[in-house]
Amino acid sequence: MIKSLNFKLAAFALLAAVSAVVDARAQEQLRSPSDYLGYELGSKWTPHHRVMDYIRHVADHSSLVSVKKYGESNEGREMLLAFVSSREHMDRLEEIRRNNLKRTGLTEGAPAADSPAIVWLSYNVHGNEPSSSEAAMKTLYELARPGNRDARRWLRDAVVVIDPMLNPDGRQRYIQWYRQTAGELPNIHPEAREHHEPWPGGRTNHYYFDLNRDWAWLTQHESRVRVAEFQRWMPHIHVDFHEQSYEAPYYFAPAAEPFHHAITDWQHDFQYTIGKNHAAYFNKNNWLYFTREVFDLFYPSYGDTYPMFNGAIGMTYEQGGHSRAGLGILKTEGDTLTLKDRLTHHVTTGLSTVEVSARHAEEIIEEFSNYYRKSNREPTGKYKTFVIKGSNNPDKLEALFELLDRHQVAYGKAKKEQSLTGYNYTTGKEERFQLRRDDYLVSAYQPKSILARIFFEPRPELEDSVTYDITAWEQHYAFGLEGYAMTKKVEVASFEGPVKEVAGLRTEKPYAYLARWQDTQDIKMLADLLRKEVDVRHARRAFVLDGEQYAAGTLIITRTNNRTLGGRFDRLVQDIAARHRQQLMPVETGFVKSGADFGSSSVRHIAKPRVALLSGRSTSPNRVGEVWHFFDQQINYPLTLLRTDYFDDVDLHNYDVLVLPAGSGSQMLDEQQLQKVKAWVSAGGKLIALGGANKMLVDRDDFSLASRALPSDTSKVEIDTFGAQQRQRISDFNAGSIFKVRMDSTHPLAFGYDSHYFSLKLNSDAYKFLDEGWNVGVTGEESHMSGFAGYKAKERLKNTLVFGVQRMGSGSIVYLVDNPLFRAFWHNGKLLFGNAVFMVGQ
């Protein structure tokens, strides 16, 4: 037995010695980014595939690094994570991950005490802020480099996760343009063409979405795969590397006010600890920097705030540069900013973050644990239970629950029926209501307590009204759901099974099939039916048939109008409905009890619209992307993008619908082009103006849209001070808040809605009611519900047009003053846009 044990020990020692030799040889072969790429890092842009190759090279030649592919971009470019730590930690990486989840309560079990801090570094979420991916390679090398004693010391107390490129498609778009544009040597003069990126730019992803505003809403593929991996790890520190104007110094934490009240004192204070560490390095190198300005921590869908609301320390680091800086640019003060400067600053703050995190690892882990301990036992915030009524549309419920599932926010059903008091999201008042067993509950007593609060808090407290982004996003409003917020804790029963049950059909060959018109899923089914050449009609008036009430907008698919489909008709329609999990109601007659019979002129054919979208110079890439994504990814319906630079040559008679996105106002279409559009509308076309695009049409000949000015107040004279100018201006500013809009549900633009709609209003642009046309959605005297709007803006926005339709000749113009597709997360607005495309003007 002793000989056997000695043999095993000797064998183990030999194996360890061999492993050490192999590891040493691999380490010797580890090359710096410059050696591997064949050029000095910072002298050229590194394309996506070579960045990925280098990440893998480091993993292949260092036992301190491993790589995981976690997804692909829309255009098929791979997305990688690199994990860096000590040999000891790397050998038990999965154990560390699971142990950390135990601290949150998302995984059962008691966490071990000896855990490292988990530091996550994210690079290049904006594609044309590209220095950070270059910095990612250098940062990874420095952490893995043999002989880097500082890094070895840090990695004993930290696991570092590096995502070198969050937006591969946008970055490659920028890099490819720059390489095609620049000469052998960079031209540092700001007016050179290489400093003026063309439309749409590389900032956004394939669909022109800003991924840094999508962390919470997860509308984009890249966001979903990234956040899924984030949820698997739940890091303690997260840094999002960015760039700003090339004239600006470096920005790092601490962030600016306002901080959302859900952010803890420790999270706030530790940003100062990290910032002071960075400052020491910047002071030593005489680099300029600033803190506590511009970049606040309120809107929840950023790469700094989203980690904050998941218990981490989230931070944005901003290097001067952006797309205009290229490989080098001459600044106003006479200095030349180079790519090497930019990546060096990012490497410095990245390594400094690892250093300070390792130094405070024990404190970080303890505070992280406290964060989740309190979430489960003593949740913060006024409201402790959020109610989502079970009577809501099941498609909307499923869409909300899919989002909550992705964020691991728990929900369930009411355990018992009872009478309670809560904040009614619809009325904005505290009211008594009856809680029923089929109602859904989200309790604040759960690991993701703070995120639940962020999603459902009716009116987030805002200490400082000067903010960087929108100030309201509550999910009852976003999804069009009825419910309540309660200050009382209510017990939640576990919920299993689908929200929506789709019953089988009652007959094989009915007279017609009916389908209710209520949500985006209904648009998607309609789009599929039209693509398959199924004749679909819709009721312009409510009706009653077989004891069932059907609202205006109900889809009617008759057998007689689909004779060309022959024997395929029933199977085709039923298969399409099943694919979209929509309930068909087969009926044996077109004779209704009340309303219009199916042969009435009030039952209109839905023509298959040919839709075009204006894009290109002077349009906003983000706003173009919202429409493109809606058609291409959400309802799968054909869309043609037309560019402004050849719009003169476009025959608009090839299209039935033209969508105008927001952009540079009158610069989108000149007077001659606008006349062309008017002639097309008069001949039967439909123009949809989205959000800011309405500015191009306001107060123009033949357009009914007119601006509404705020009456001047001459009762009091105030002397403005220079230092207070920003705060004086915000009295007339609406930072993105929620308004209750009265809807005319008898108009096709409002089919599927009740008497009101909660709109995300993004500015203080105010328009009069249409003198000629239909005022389908309007504000009232007290319409503001949530978020910041200055007192002058609130006054201006009273009794104004939000959604309207004007006839022009044989065609129509749809004014959508508030953009219902904004960032694709305002789910309840999508039906409104679907109505504009498919219902209006039929």
Coordinates of C-alpha atoms in Angstrom, one line a residue, residues 488-793:
K488 CA -48.0 45.8 1.2
K489 CA -46.3 42.4 0.9
V490 CA -48.6 39.8 -0.6
E491 CA -47.8 36.1 -0.7
V492 CA -47.1 34.8 -4.2
A493 CA -47.9 31.3 -5.4
S494 CA -45.6 29.6 -7.9
F495 CA -46.8 29.7 -11.4
E496 CA -46.3 27.0 -14.0
G497 CA -47.7 26.5 -17.5
P498 CA -48.4 28.7 -20.4
V499 CA -50.2 32.0 -19.9
K500 CA -52.2 31.5 -23.1
E501 CA -54.2 28.4 -24.0
V502 CA -55.2 28.1 -27.7
A503 CA -58.2 25.9 -28.1
G504 CA -58.8 23.7 -31.1
L505 CA -61.2 24.5 -33.9
R506 CA -64.9 23.5 -33.6
T507 CA -65.5 22.8 -37.3
E508 CA -63.6 21.8 -40.4
K509 CA -65.1 24.1 -43.1
P510 CA -66.7 27.1 -41.5
Y511 CA -68.2 30.1 -43.4
A512 CA -65.4 32.3 -42.1
Y513 CA -62.6 32.5 -39.5
L514 CA -62.4 35.4 -37.1
A515 CA -59.4 36.6 -35.2
R516 CA -59.3 39.4 -32.7
W517 CA -57.0 42.4 -33.3
Q518 CA -55.2 43.3 -30.1
D519 CA -51.4 42.9 -30.2
T520 CA -48.2 42.6 -32.2
Q521 CA -48.7 38.9 -32.5
D522 CA -51.9 39.6 -34.4
I523 CA -50.0 41.9 -36.8
K524 CA -47.5 39.1 -37.3
M525 CA -50.2 36.7 -38.2
L526 CA -51.8 39.1 -40.6
A527 CA -48.5 39.7 -42.3
D528 CA -48.0 36.0 -42.7
L529 CA -51.5 35.6 -44.1
L530 CA -51.0 38.4 -46.6
R531 CA -47.6 37.0 -47.7
K532 CA -49.4 33.7 -48.4
E533 CA -52.0 35.5 -50.5
V534 CA -54.8 34.9 -48.1
D535 CA -57.7 37.4 -48.5
V536 CA -58.2 39.1 -45.2
R537 CA -60.9 41.6 -44.3
H538 CA -61.6 43.6 -41.2
A539 CA -64.6 44.9 -39.4
R540 CA -64.8 48.7 -39.3
R541 CA -67.5 48.5 -36.6
A542 CA -68.0 46.3 -33.5
F543 CA -70.4 43.4 -33.9
V544 CA -71.9 40.5 -32.0
L545 CA -72.1 37.0 -33.4
D546 CA -72.9 33.7 -31.6
G547 CA -73.1 35.5 -28.3
E548 CA -69.6 36.8 -28.6
Q549 CA -68.6 40.5 -28.9
Y550 CA -66.0 41.5 -31.5
A551 CA -64.4 44.9 -31.5
A552 CA -63.7 47.0 -34.6
G553 CA -60.5 45.8 -36.3
T554 CA -61.4 42.1 -35.9
L555 CA -60.0 40.1 -38.8
I556 CA -62.5 38.2 -41.0
I557 CA -61.2 35.5 -43.3
T558 CA -64.1 34.3 -45.5
R559 CA -64.2 31.1 -47.5
T560 CA -65.9 32.8 -50.5
N561 CA -63.2 35.4 -50.8
N562 CA -60.5 32.7 -50.8
R563 CA -61.9 30.5 -53.5
T564 CA -58.6 30.6 -55.4
L565 CA -56.9 28.7 -52.6
G566 CA -59.3 25.7 -53.2
G567 CA -58.8 22.8 -50.8
R568 CA -55.7 24.4 -49.2
F569 CA -57.7 27.2 -47.6
D570 CA -58.6 25.7 -44.2
R571 CA -55.2 24.0 -43.6
L572 CA -53.3 27.1 -44.7
V573 CA -55.2 29.5 -42.4
Q574 CA -55.2 27.1 -39.5
D575 CA -51.4 26.4 -39.8
I576 CA -50.6 30.1 -39.9
A577 CA -52.7 30.7 -36.8
A578 CA -51.1 27.8 -35.0
R579 CA -47.6 29.0 -35.9
H580 CA -48.3 32.3 -34.2
R581 CA -50.3 30.8 -31.4
Q582 CA -53.4 32.8 -32.3
Q583 CA -56.9 31.7 -31.6
L584 CA -59.2 31.5 -34.6
M585 CA -63.0 31.5 -34.1
P586 CA -64.8 29.6 -36.9
V587 CA -68.3 30.7 -37.6
E588 CA -71.0 29.2 -39.7
T589 CA -72.7 32.5 -40.8
G590 CA -71.9 36.0 -41.9
F591 CA -75.3 37.2 -40.4
V592 CA -74.5 39.1 -37.2
K593 CA -76.8 39.9 -34.3
S594 CA -75.6 43.5 -34.2
G595 CA -73.2 45.5 -36.2
A596 CA -72.4 44.9 -39.9
D597 CA -72.8 41.6 -41.8
F598 CA -69.8 40.2 -43.5
G599 CA -70.9 41.4 -46.9
S600 CA -71.4 45.0 -45.7
S601 CA -69.3 47.8 -47.0
S602 CA -68.2 48.2 -43.4
V603 CA -66.2 45.0 -43.7
R604 CA -63.1 46.1 -45.7
H605 CA -60.6 44.1 -47.7
I606 CA -57.0 44.6 -46.4
A607 CA -54.9 45.2 -49.4
K608 CA -51.3 43.8 -49.2
P609 CA -49.4 47.0 -48.8
R610 CA -46.1 47.7 -50.6
V611 CA -44.1 49.6 -47.9
A612 CA -41.1 51.9 -48.3
L613 CA -39.0 53.6 -45.7
L614 CA -36.9 56.7 -46.4
S615 CA -33.3 56.3 -45.2
G616 CA -29.9 57.7 -45.8
R617 CA -28.4 61.2 -45.4
S618 CA -30.4 63.5 -43.1
T619 CA -32.4 60.7 -41.6
S620 CA -31.7 59.3 -38.1
P621 CA -30.1 55.8 -38.3
N622 CA -31.7 54.9 -35.0
R623 CA -35.2 55.9 -36.2
V624 CA -34.7 54.1 -39.5
G625 CA -33.5 51.0 -37.7
E626 CA -36.6 50.9 -35.5
V627 CA -38.8 50.6 -38.6
W628 CA -36.5 48.2 -40.4
H629 CA -36.3 46.0 -37.4
F630 CA -40.1 46.1 -36.9
F631 CA -40.7 44.7 -40.4
D632 CA -37.7 42.4 -40.7
Q633 CA -37.5 40.9 -37.3
Q634 CA -40.8 41.5 -35.5
I635 CA -43.5 40.9 -38.1
N636 CA -41.5 39.4 -41.0
Y637 CA -43.1 41.6 -43.7
P638 CA -41.3 43.0 -46.8
L639 CA -39.9 46.5 -46.6
T640 CA -38.0 48.5 -49.1
L641 CA -35.5 51.0 -47.8
L642 CA -35.1 54.0 -50.2
R643 CA -32.1 56.3 -49.8
T644 CA -32.4 60.1 -49.9
D645 CA -29.5 60.5 -52.4
Y646 CA -31.5 58.8 -55.2
F647 CA -35.1 59.6 -54.1
D648 CA -35.6 61.8 -57.2
D649 CA -35.3 58.8 -59.4
V650 CA -37.8 56.6 -57.3
D651 CA -41.2 55.9 -58.9
L652 CA -43.4 56.1 -55.8
H653 CA -46.2 54.5 -57.6
N654 CA -44.5 51.2 -56.9
Y655 CA -45.4 51.7 -53.3
D656 CA -48.6 52.1 -51.3
V657 CA -47.0 53.3 -48.0
L658 CA -44.0 55.6 -47.4
V659 CA -42.7 55.9 -43.8
L660 CA -40.8 59.1 -42.9
P661 CA -38.5 58.6 -39.9
A662 CA -37.1 61.4 -37.8
G663 CA -34.1 63.2 -39.1
S664 CA -32.8 66.6 -40.0
G665 CA -36.2 68.1 -40.6
S666 CA -36.6 69.9 -43.9
Q667 CA -33.2 68.6 -45.1
M668 CA -34.7 65.1 -45.6
L669 CA -36.8 66.2 -48.6
D670 CA -36.4 69.4 -50.5
E671 CA -39.5 71.4 -51.7
Q672 CA -39.5 69.6 -55.1
Q673 CA -39.3 66.2 -53.5
L674 CA -42.1 67.1 -51.0
Q675 CA -44.3 68.2 -53.9
K676 CA -43.6 64.8 -55.5
V677 CA -44.7 63.1 -52.3
K678 CA -47.9 65.2 -52.1
A679 CA -48.8 64.2 -55.6
W680 CA -48.3 60.6 -54.8
V681 CA -50.5 60.8 -51.7
S682 CA -53.2 62.6 -53.6
A683 CA -53.2 59.7 -56.1
G684 CA -53.8 57.2 -53.3
G685 CA -50.6 56.8 -51.4
K686 CA -50.2 56.8 -47.6
L687 CA -47.6 58.8 -45.8
I688 CA -46.7 57.9 -42.2
A689 CA -44.7 60.6 -40.4
L690 CA -42.9 59.2 -37.3
G691 CA -41.9 61.3 -34.3
G692 CA -39.6 64.1 -35.3
A693 CA -40.4 63.7 -39.0
N694 CA -43.6 65.6 -38.3
K695 CA -41.5 68.8 -38.0
M696 CA -40.9 68.6 -41.8
L697 CA -44.7 68.8 -42.4
V698 CA -45.8 71.3 -39.8
D699 CA -47.3 74.6 -41.1
R700 CA -46.7 73.5 -44.7
D701 CA -49.1 74.1 -47.6
D702 CA -51.8 71.3 -47.9
F703 CA -50.7 69.7 -44.6
S704 CA -53.1 70.2 -41.7
L705 CA -50.4 69.8 -39.0
A706 CA -49.8 73.1 -37.1
S707 CA -47.6 73.9 -34.2
R708 CA -48.9 75.1 -30.9
A709 CA -47.0 77.7 -29.0
L710 CA -47.1 78.2 -25.2
P711 CA -48.9 81.5 -24.4
S712 CA -46.3 84.0 -23.1
D713 CA -46.4 84.9 -19.5
T714 CA -45.7 88.6 -19.0
S715 CA -46.9 88.8 -15.4
K716 CA -43.5 88.4 -13.9
V717 CA -40.1 89.5 -15.1
E718 CA -37.1 87.4 -14.0
I719 CA -33.4 88.1 -14.5
D720 CA -31.6 85.0 -15.7
T721 CA -28.1 84.1 -14.4
F722 CA -25.5 82.6 -16.6
G723 CA -24.7 79.8 -14.2
A724 CA -28.3 78.7 -13.9
Q725 CA -29.0 78.7 -17.7
Q726 CA -29.2 74.9 -18.0
R727 CA -31.7 74.5 -15.2
Q728 CA -33.8 77.5 -16.5
R729 CA -34.0 75.8 -19.9
I730 CA -35.3 72.5 -18.5
S731 CA -38.6 74.1 -17.5
D732 CA -39.5 73.9 -21.2
F733 CA -37.9 70.4 -21.5
N734 CA -39.5 67.0 -21.6
A735 CA -36.8 64.3 -21.0
G736 CA -38.9 61.4 -22.1
S737 CA -41.9 60.9 -19.9
I738 CA -45.3 59.1 -20.0
F739 CA -48.5 60.8 -21.0
K740 CA -52.0 59.4 -21.0
V741 CA -53.6 59.9 -24.4
R742 CA -57.4 59.9 -25.1
M743 CA -58.0 57.6 -28.1
D744 CA -60.9 57.5 -30.6
S745 CA -61.1 53.7 -30.7
T746 CA -63.7 53.9 -33.5
H747 CA -61.0 55.1 -35.9
P748 CA -58.8 52.5 -37.7
L749 CA -55.7 54.0 -36.3
A750 CA -56.8 53.1 -32.8
F751 CA -58.3 49.7 -33.5
G752 CA -57.4 47.3 -30.7
Y753 CA -57.1 50.0 -28.0
D754 CA -59.5 51.2 -25.3
S755 CA -60.3 54.8 -24.7
H756 CA -56.7 55.6 -23.6
Y757 CA -53.1 54.8 -24.5
F758 CA -50.0 55.6 -22.5
S759 CA -47.5 57.2 -24.8
L760 CA -43.8 57.7 -24.3
K761 CA -43.4 61.4 -25.2
L762 CA -39.8 62.3 -26.1
N763 CA -39.9 66.0 -26.4
S764 CA -42.1 69.1 -25.9
D765 CA -43.1 69.5 -29.5
A766 CA -46.8 70.5 -29.4
Y767 CA -49.3 70.5 -32.2
K768 CA -52.9 71.9 -32.5
F769 CA -55.8 69.6 -33.2
L770 CA -56.3 69.0 -36.9
D771 CA -58.8 71.3 -38.4
E772 CA -59.2 69.0 -41.4
G773 CA -58.8 65.3 -40.4
W774 CA -59.2 63.0 -37.5
N775 CA -57.7 63.7 -34.1
V776 CA -57.4 60.1 -33.1
G777 CA -55.1 60.5 -30.0
V778 CA -54.9 63.7 -28.0
T779 CA -53.7 64.9 -24.6
G780 CA -56.0 66.4 -22.0
E781 CA -55.6 68.9 -19.2
E782 CA -53.9 66.4 -16.8
S783 CA -52.2 63.8 -19.0
H784 CA -48.7 63.6 -17.5
M785 CA -48.3 60.3 -15.7
S786 CA -44.6 59.6 -15.0
G787 CA -41.1 60.9 -15.6
F788 CA -39.7 64.4 -15.8
A789 CA -41.3 67.2 -17.8
G790 CA -40.7 70.9 -17.1
Y791 CA -43.7 72.9 -16.0
K792 CA -43.7 74.9 -19.2
A793 CA -43.5 71.7 -21.3

